[in-house]
Coordinates of C-alpha atoms and ligand atoms in Angstrom, one line a residue:
M940 CA -10.3 -15.4 -10.0
R941 CA -12.6 -12.9 -8.5
A942 CA -16.2 -13.4 -8.8
S943 CA -16.6 -10.0 -10.8
Q944 CA -14.5 -10.9 -14.1
M945 CA -13.6 -7.5 -15.1
R946 CA -10.2 -6.9 -15.4
W947 CA -8.1 -3.4 -14.9
V948 CA -5.0 -1.9 -16.1
V949 CA -4.2 1.1 -14.9
G950 CA -0.7 2.7 -16.0
N951 CA 0.4 5.5 -13.4
W952 CA 3.0 7.7 -15.8
K953 CA 4.3 9.5 -12.2
M954 CA 6.2 12.2 -12.9
N955 CA 8.3 11.0 -15.7
L956 CA 6.9 12.6 -19.2
G957 CA 6.0 16.2 -19.8
P958 CA 3.2 17.2 -22.5
Q959 CA 4.6 16.1 -25.5
R960 CA 5.6 13.1 -24.6
S961 CA 2.3 12.3 -22.7
I962 CA 0.6 13.5 -25.9
S963 CA 2.5 10.9 -28.3
L964 CA 2.3 8.4 -25.8
A965 CA -2.0 8.9 -25.2
K966 CA -2.3 9.0 -29.1
E967 CA -0.8 5.7 -29.4
I968 CA -2.6 4.1 -26.0
A969 CA -5.8 5.6 -27.8
A970 CA -5.4 3.8 -30.7
L971 CA -5.3 0.3 -28.8
K972 CA -8.0 -2.2 -28.9
I973 CA -9.4 -2.6 -25.5
P974 CA -11.0 -6.2 -25.1
D975 CA -14.6 -6.3 -23.4
G976 CA -14.4 -6.6 -20.0
V977 CA -11.4 -4.8 -19.6
Q978 CA -10.8 -1.0 -18.1
A979 CA -7.9 0.2 -19.4
W980 CA -7.1 3.6 -17.9
I981 CA -4.0 6.2 -17.7
A982 CA -2.7 8.4 -15.2
P983 CA -0.6 11.3 -16.7
S984 CA 0.9 13.9 -14.5
T985 CA -1.1 16.9 -13.7
E986 CA 0.4 19.4 -16.5
S987 CA -0.7 16.5 -19.4
L988 CA -4.0 15.5 -18.1
M989 CA -6.5 18.2 -20.2
S990 CA -4.2 17.4 -23.4
V991 CA -4.5 13.3 -22.6
A992 CA -8.0 13.6 -21.3
A993 CA -9.2 15.1 -24.7
I994 CA -7.3 12.7 -26.8
C995 CA -8.9 9.9 -25.2
K996 CA -12.5 11.3 -25.3
G997 CA -14.9 9.0 -27.1
T998 CA -12.4 6.1 -26.5
K999 CA -12.4 3.3 -23.9
I1000 CA -9.3 4.4 -22.0
L1001 CA -10.6 6.4 -19.1
V1002 CA -7.8 8.8 -17.8
G1003 CA -7.4 9.9 -14.3
S1004 CA -5.0 12.1 -11.9
Q1005 CA -2.4 10.9 -9.6
N1006 CA -3.6 12.5 -6.5
A1007 CA -6.9 14.9 -5.9
C1008 CA -8.4 16.7 -3.0
G1009 CA -11.3 15.8 -1.0
E1010 CA -12.5 19.2 -0.3
K1011 CA -15.0 21.3 -2.6
P1012 CA -13.0 24.0 -4.8
G1013 CA -12.2 26.9 -2.6
A1014 CA -8.7 28.3 -0.6
F1015 CA -6.5 24.7 -1.4
T1016 CA -3.3 26.0 -3.0
G1017 CA -1.8 23.7 -5.2
E1018 CA -4.5 20.8 -4.6
L1019 CA -6.9 19.7 -7.5
S1020 CA -10.3 19.3 -7.5
V1021 CA -13.2 16.9 -8.6
P1022 CA -15.4 19.0 -10.3
A1023 CA -11.8 20.7 -11.8
L1024 CA -11.4 17.1 -13.0
K1025 CA -14.7 16.1 -14.3
E1026 CA -14.9 19.3 -16.2
I1027 CA -11.7 18.2 -18.2
G1028 CA -12.7 15.0 -18.8
C1029 CA -11.1 13.0 -16.1
G1030 CA -12.8 9.7 -14.3
F1031 CA -10.9 9.0 -11.3
A1032 CA -8.2 9.5 -9.4
I1033 CA -5.1 7.3 -7.4
I1034 CA -5.1 7.9 -3.8
G1035 CA -2.5 7.3 -1.0
H1036 CA 0.1 6.1 -3.6
S1037 CA 3.1 5.0 -1.6
E1038 CA 5.0 7.7 -3.1
R1039 CA 2.6 10.2 -1.2
R1040 CA 2.7 8.2 1.8
H1041 CA 6.5 7.8 2.0
V1042 CA 8.3 10.2 -0.1
F1043 CA 5.8 13.4 0.7
G1044 CA 4.5 12.4 4.0
E1045 CA 0.8 12.1 3.3
S1046 CA -0.5 10.4 6.8
V1047 CA -3.1 7.4 7.0
E1048 CA -5.6 10.3 7.7
L1049 CA -5.2 12.7 5.1
C1050 CA -5.1 10.1 2.2
A1051 CA -8.2 8.6 3.6
K1052 CA -9.8 12.0 4.5
R1053 CA -9.0 12.6 0.4
A1054 CA -10.3 9.7 -0.6
I1055 CA -13.7 9.9 1.4
G1056 CA -14.0 13.4 0.0
I1057 CA -13.7 12.5 -3.3
L1058 CA -16.1 9.5 -3.6
S1059 CA -18.5 12.1 -1.9
Q1060 CA -18.3 13.6 -5.0
D1061 CA -19.1 10.7 -7.2
F1062 CA -15.7 10.1 -8.4
K1063 CA -13.9 7.0 -9.0
V1064 CA -10.6 6.1 -6.2
I1065 CA -8.0 3.7 -6.7
F1066 CA -7.0 3.5 -3.3
C1067 CA -3.3 2.1 -2.8
V1068 CA -2.1 0.4 0.4
G1069 CA 1.0 -1.3 1.3
E1070 CA 3.6 -2.5 3.7
T1071 CA 7.0 -1.3 3.7
L1072 CA 9.9 -3.9 3.4
E1073 CA 10.8 -3.0 7.3
E1074 CA 7.0 -3.6 7.8
R1075 CA 6.6 -6.8 6.1
R1076 CA 9.9 -8.3 8.0
S1077 CA 9.1 -7.5 11.3
G1078 CA 5.5 -9.2 10.9
R1079 CA 3.5 -5.9 10.8
T1080 CA 1.7 -6.1 7.2
E1081 CA -1.7 -7.3 8.2
D1082 CA -1.7 -4.2 10.9
V1083 CA -0.4 -1.7 8.8
L1084 CA -3.3 -2.6 5.9
R1085 CA -6.1 -2.8 8.7
E1086 CA -4.6 0.8 9.9
Q1087 CA -4.6 2.2 6.4
L1088 CA -8.2 1.0 5.3
R1089 CA -9.5 1.6 8.7
P1090 CA -10.8 5.3 8.1
L1091 CA -12.8 4.1 5.1
R1092 CA -14.1 1.5 6.5
D1093 CA -16.5 3.3 8.5
A1094 CA -17.1 6.3 6.2
V1095 CA -17.9 5.2 3.0
P1096 CA -21.5 4.5 2.4
P1097 CA -23.0 1.8 0.3
E1098 CA -24.0 3.9 -2.3
Q1099 CA -20.7 5.2 -3.2
R1100 CA -18.8 1.9 -3.4
E1101 CA -19.0 1.1 -6.7
N1102 CA -16.4 4.0 -7.1
L1103 CA -13.8 2.6 -4.8
I1104 CA -11.1 0.2 -6.2
I1105 CA -8.1 -0.7 -4.0
A1106 CA -4.4 -1.2 -5.0
Y1107 CA -2.2 -3.6 -3.2
E1108 CA 1.2 -2.1 -3.5
P1109 CA 3.7 -3.4 -1.1
V1110 CA 6.7 -0.8 -1.1
W1111 CA 9.2 -2.8 -1.5
A1112 CA 8.1 -4.2 -5.0
I1113 CA 7.3 -0.9 -6.5
G1114 CA 10.0 0.0 -9.3
T1115 CA 12.4 -2.6 -7.8
G1116 CA 11.5 -5.4 -10.5
I1117 CA 11.0 -7.6 -7.4
V1118 CA 7.3 -9.1 -7.4
A1119 CA 5.5 -10.2 -4.3
K1120 CA 5.4 -13.7 -4.1
E1121 CA 1.4 -15.1 -5.1
E1122 CA 1.2 -16.1 -1.4
E1123 CA 2.3 -12.9 -0.1
Y1124 CA 0.0 -10.4 -2.3
T1125 CA -3.2 -13.1 -2.2
A1126 CA -3.0 -12.8 1.6
A1127 CA -2.9 -9.1 1.6
H1128 CA -5.6 -9.0 -0.7
N1129 CA -7.7 -11.5 2.1
I1130 CA -6.9 -8.8 4.6
I1131 CA -8.2 -6.0 2.4
A1132 CA -11.3 -7.6 1.0
D1133 CA -12.2 -9.2 4.6
R1134 CA -11.6 -5.4 5.9
L1135 CA -14.1 -3.6 3.4
A1136 CA -16.3 -6.4 3.4
N1137 CA -18.8 -4.1 5.1
I1138 CA -19.0 -1.8 1.9
N1139 CA -18.7 -4.1 -0.7
I1140 CA -18.0 -8.0 -1.0
N1141 CA -16.9 -7.7 -5.0
L1142 CA -14.2 -4.9 -4.1
P1143 CA -11.7 -4.8 -7.3
I1144 CA -8.7 -5.4 -5.9
L1145 CA -5.3 -4.6 -7.9
Y1146 CA -2.3 -5.7 -7.5
G1147 CA 1.1 -3.1 -7.7
G1148 CA 4.8 -3.5 -8.1
S1149 CA 7.2 -4.1 -10.3
V1150 CA 4.0 -5.5 -12.9
A1151 CA 5.5 -6.6 -16.4
P1152 CA 4.4 -8.5 -19.8
N1153 CA 6.4 -11.6 -18.4
N1154 CA 4.5 -11.8 -14.5
F1155 CA 1.2 -10.3 -15.3
D1156 CA -0.7 -13.5 -16.5
S1157 CA 0.0 -15.2 -13.2
I1158 CA -0.8 -12.1 -11.2
L1159 CA -4.2 -12.3 -13.1
R1160 CA -4.9 -15.4 -12.3
A1161 CA -4.3 -15.4 -8.5
H1162 CA -8.0 -15.7 -7.2
N1163 CA -8.6 -12.6 -5.9
V1164 CA -6.8 -10.2 -8.0
S1165 CA -9.0 -7.8 -10.5
G1166 CA -5.9 -6.5 -12.3
G1167 CA -2.6 -4.2 -12.2
L1168 CA -1.5 -0.8 -11.3
V1169 CA 1.4 -0.6 -13.4
G1170 CA 4.5 2.4 -13.6
G1171 CA 7.3 1.6 -15.4
A1172 CA 5.7 -0.9 -18.0
S1173 CA 2.9 1.5 -18.7
L1174 CA 5.3 4.0 -20.4
D1175 CA 6.2 1.5 -23.3
V1176 CA 2.9 1.3 -25.7
E1177 CA 3.9 -2.3 -26.2
K1178 CA 4.4 -3.1 -22.8
F1179 CA 0.9 -1.7 -22.0
E1180 CA -0.6 -3.0 -25.0
T1181 CA 0.6 -6.6 -23.9
L1182 CA -0.8 -6.4 -20.7
I1183 CA -4.3 -5.4 -22.0
K1184 CA -4.1 -8.5 -24.2
L1185 CA -3.3 -10.3 -21.0
A1186 CA -6.4 -9.1 -19.2
G1187 CA -8.8 -9.3 -22.3
A1188 CA -7.5 -13.0 -22.3
L1189 CA -9.0 -13.4 -18.6
A1190 CA -11.6 -11.1 -18.6
N1191 CA -15.3 -11.4 -19.7
Ligands
PGA800 P1 6.2 -0.6 -10.8 O1 5.1 1.1 -10.1 O2 5.2 -0.7 -11.8 O3 7.2 1.2 -11.6 O4 6.4 -0.7 -10.0 C1 3.9 0.6 -9.7 C2 3.3 2.1 -8.9 O5 3.9 2.7 -8.3 O6 2.0 1.9 -8.9

């Protein structure tokens, strides 16, 4: 288990829910008991952020966005600024999710630029990395992870380190029901920890990819996993609550 025993359960709702369903799910989640040592975070889609942040205000649930811009407010059509996110009560942004990288073509450089700019505005970032199946099969997993992290390594100053969290999400495990094997994600987490050791030796590294109530306990028990970035299972309040309880049992 990690030296730091804090545990994260982060729900990524993706583009699944409109405002009405987001509001009702947020109300249910806001009523959950969050054990000490558990960071329970949710990332609704942009159009629901303001309402969900208002519902979660004053609770232990932190609300964040699924992407954001690293630039200061200005002429950036279609983007989401950190000051605006702070103003509506959000506390983090997910950057470089595999769907941003692989479906919408966000490059290694763009994802890193977003993360670096957001961190410099004193805001939390969950920076996602992960290899495709083809990259894994051709033995390139380590190179891909190192490449995705390279720009951060030299650009994040130590005073911003508390705001950086990494999520390792093998692309082939996202939404497929296939969970990476323990030796696969612990090896990947070791590469990540080693790569960013200059920034933070206690860097929280989350696993993402088909996390569910029936597999989360063993994932959390792996020695270098600090929690989960959860897609599908975060849309069901009972499953999300179970994940939080499992995290709570191992947090302190
Ligand atoms: P999943 O998604 O839990 O549905 O596999 C994870 C993610 O994309 O963050």
